[in-house]
Amino acid sequence: MASVTLRNICKSYGDIKITRGINLDIADGEFVVFVGPSGCGKSTLLRLIAGLEDITEGELQIGGERVNELPPMDRSVGMVFQSYALYPHMDVAENMAFGLKLAKVDKREISRKVGEVAKILQLDQLLERKPKDLSGGQRQRVAIGRTMVREPKVFLFDEPLSNLDAFLRVQMRIEISRLHQRLQATMIYVTHDQVEAMTMADKIVVLNAGEIAQVGPPLELYHYPKNQFVAGFIGSPQMNFLPVRALQASASAVEIEMPGGSRMSVAVDGSQVSPGETLTLGVRPEHFVDVEQADFAFYGEIAVAERLGDHNLLHLMLEGVEPMVTLRSDGNRKVAVGQTYGAGLMANKCHLFRADGYACPRHYREPALFGDA
Ligand code: ADP
Ligand code: MG
């Protein structure tokens, strides 16, 4: 097992910069998820760590040693891809053994390792099956097993669950999390799915256009996004963004003018904000409350009501506000399209972003993180 350190890692293809100045410390045994929209450079970064691409600039260390010049097989990394391309003419055991056979590992040693890994992945009853006789989830487990038998110090996963249906994805997600608990190996996992990132990661790295937008534990990113990009990417449905105007600002609070003219004070650091400045108010759909308990209320017409059983997702049209506001309400509450609905805001749950996208740091100590509120 090993730590992974990225120091000012840059990757260019000709004049095109794909990855810019990435600095990142991954601890031994940590589960780190790279997440971001398609094309932001997640796979590129993973391939740089694997040694499948040359690093243009910067230093990469695995286990404290510079590895920039080492070929993939000498880096003690094992990669699991989205398309797991098993050899169709080989059975499960042969597929898993293939890499070790190439490395001229002793036959008995190979069969011991394959047996051991097969047991962990619950493939021990399937060792003689050909890939075509396996389900998608089983095939993905073979692909993971093929990597595991080589006992890499660092596991690299590139969207390994994207080819599976929704149900299997959830199952495999849990299996990989359990595998990590069991192996205590360093794992770097790439996905575009923020739910996978939130549920699996010790630490999430949000990438935007080849740069790190924020690094931190899942709940820190959820409650304290440093910028509007992270705020919009983490959380589902997405955070609502509304244009507001700063009336007064200090290090302890910003007083804003809401759409419609009312005022509200938000406890964020406004030392970078000038009165009159246009800001963006961020409110998560799950943070609206009943108007009686609220610091501020919006009234709007329900344009779409999605009733999901345990909760409703309501899409409200508010006067003078674009686009619609999405909020989550109790599933037992009866709601109908066309009805007027009051959406209550709690000032301490609000986020404020400046025009350049940076968040005004929130002062509220979230109970989920601090447990003292
Ligand atoms: P992601 O995995 O986040 O979807 P990638 O790392 O695959 O993104 O790609 C990041 C960007 O790099 C994309 O814009 C892609 O077109 C570009 N890219 C990837 N490989 C090459 C290459 N060999 N030559 C030029 N551009 C590339
Ligand atoms: Mg990719």
XYZ file of N, CA and C in Angstrom, residues 249-255 265-271 273 279 347 350-352 359-364:
78
model
N -22.577 44.774 3.686
C -21.724 43.590 3.852
C -20.640 43.829 4.878
N -20.393 42.811 5.694
C -19.285 42.867 6.658
C -18.711 41.453 6.769
N -17.695 41.294 7.611
C -17.099 39.968 7.777
C -18.058 38.997 8.453
N -19.063 39.530 9.153
C -19.961 38.615 9.874
C -21.249 38.309 9.110
N -21.688 39.193 8.218
C -22.957 38.945 7.518
C -23.092 39.790 6.258
N -23.984 39.340 5.386
C -24.339 40.127 4.205
C -25.855 40.286 4.215
N -26.306 41.524 4.099
C -27.739 41.755 3.975
C -28.065 41.841 2.491
N -30.820 38.760 6.032
C -29.412 38.799 6.412
C -28.863 37.363 6.446
N -27.731 37.153 5.784
C -27.137 35.809 5.715
C -25.781 35.840 6.415
N -25.572 34.881 7.327
C -24.332 34.859 8.109
C -23.181 34.242 7.323
N -22.619 35.055 6.439
C -21.446 34.616 5.672
C -20.412 35.736 5.744
N -19.186 35.386 5.406
C -18.122 36.392 5.388
C -18.265 37.241 4.125
N -18.683 38.502 4.315
C -18.904 39.382 3.162
C -17.797 40.410 3.011
N -16.601 40.097 3.548
C -15.546 41.126 3.497
C -15.083 41.438 2.068
N -17.304 41.669 -0.391
C -18.522 42.108 -1.097
C -18.727 43.609 -0.915
N -25.207 39.368 -6.414
C -24.730 38.089 -5.890
C -25.685 36.993 -6.322
N -32.147 31.321 6.809
C -30.956 32.121 6.449
C -29.662 31.343 6.678
N -28.478 29.159 3.780
C -28.257 29.773 2.469
C -26.777 29.927 2.147
N -26.493 29.923 0.853
C -25.145 30.143 0.336
C -25.162 31.419 -0.496
N -24.059 32.143 -0.497
C -23.958 33.331 -1.360
C -22.691 33.237 -2.191
N -17.525 31.467 -3.323
C -18.517 31.534 -2.251
C -18.032 32.477 -1.157
N -18.989 33.195 -0.535
C -18.688 33.902 0.712
C -18.727 32.814 1.791
N -17.631 32.591 2.527
C -17.608 31.484 3.502
C -18.747 31.577 4.524
N -19.426 30.461 4.737
C -20.551 30.427 5.680
C -20.037 30.335 7.110
N -20.729 31.009 8.023
C -20.346 30.944 9.441
C -21.081 29.835 10.182
N -22.226 29.444 9.689
C -23.045 28.448 10.406
C -22.292 27.130 10.547
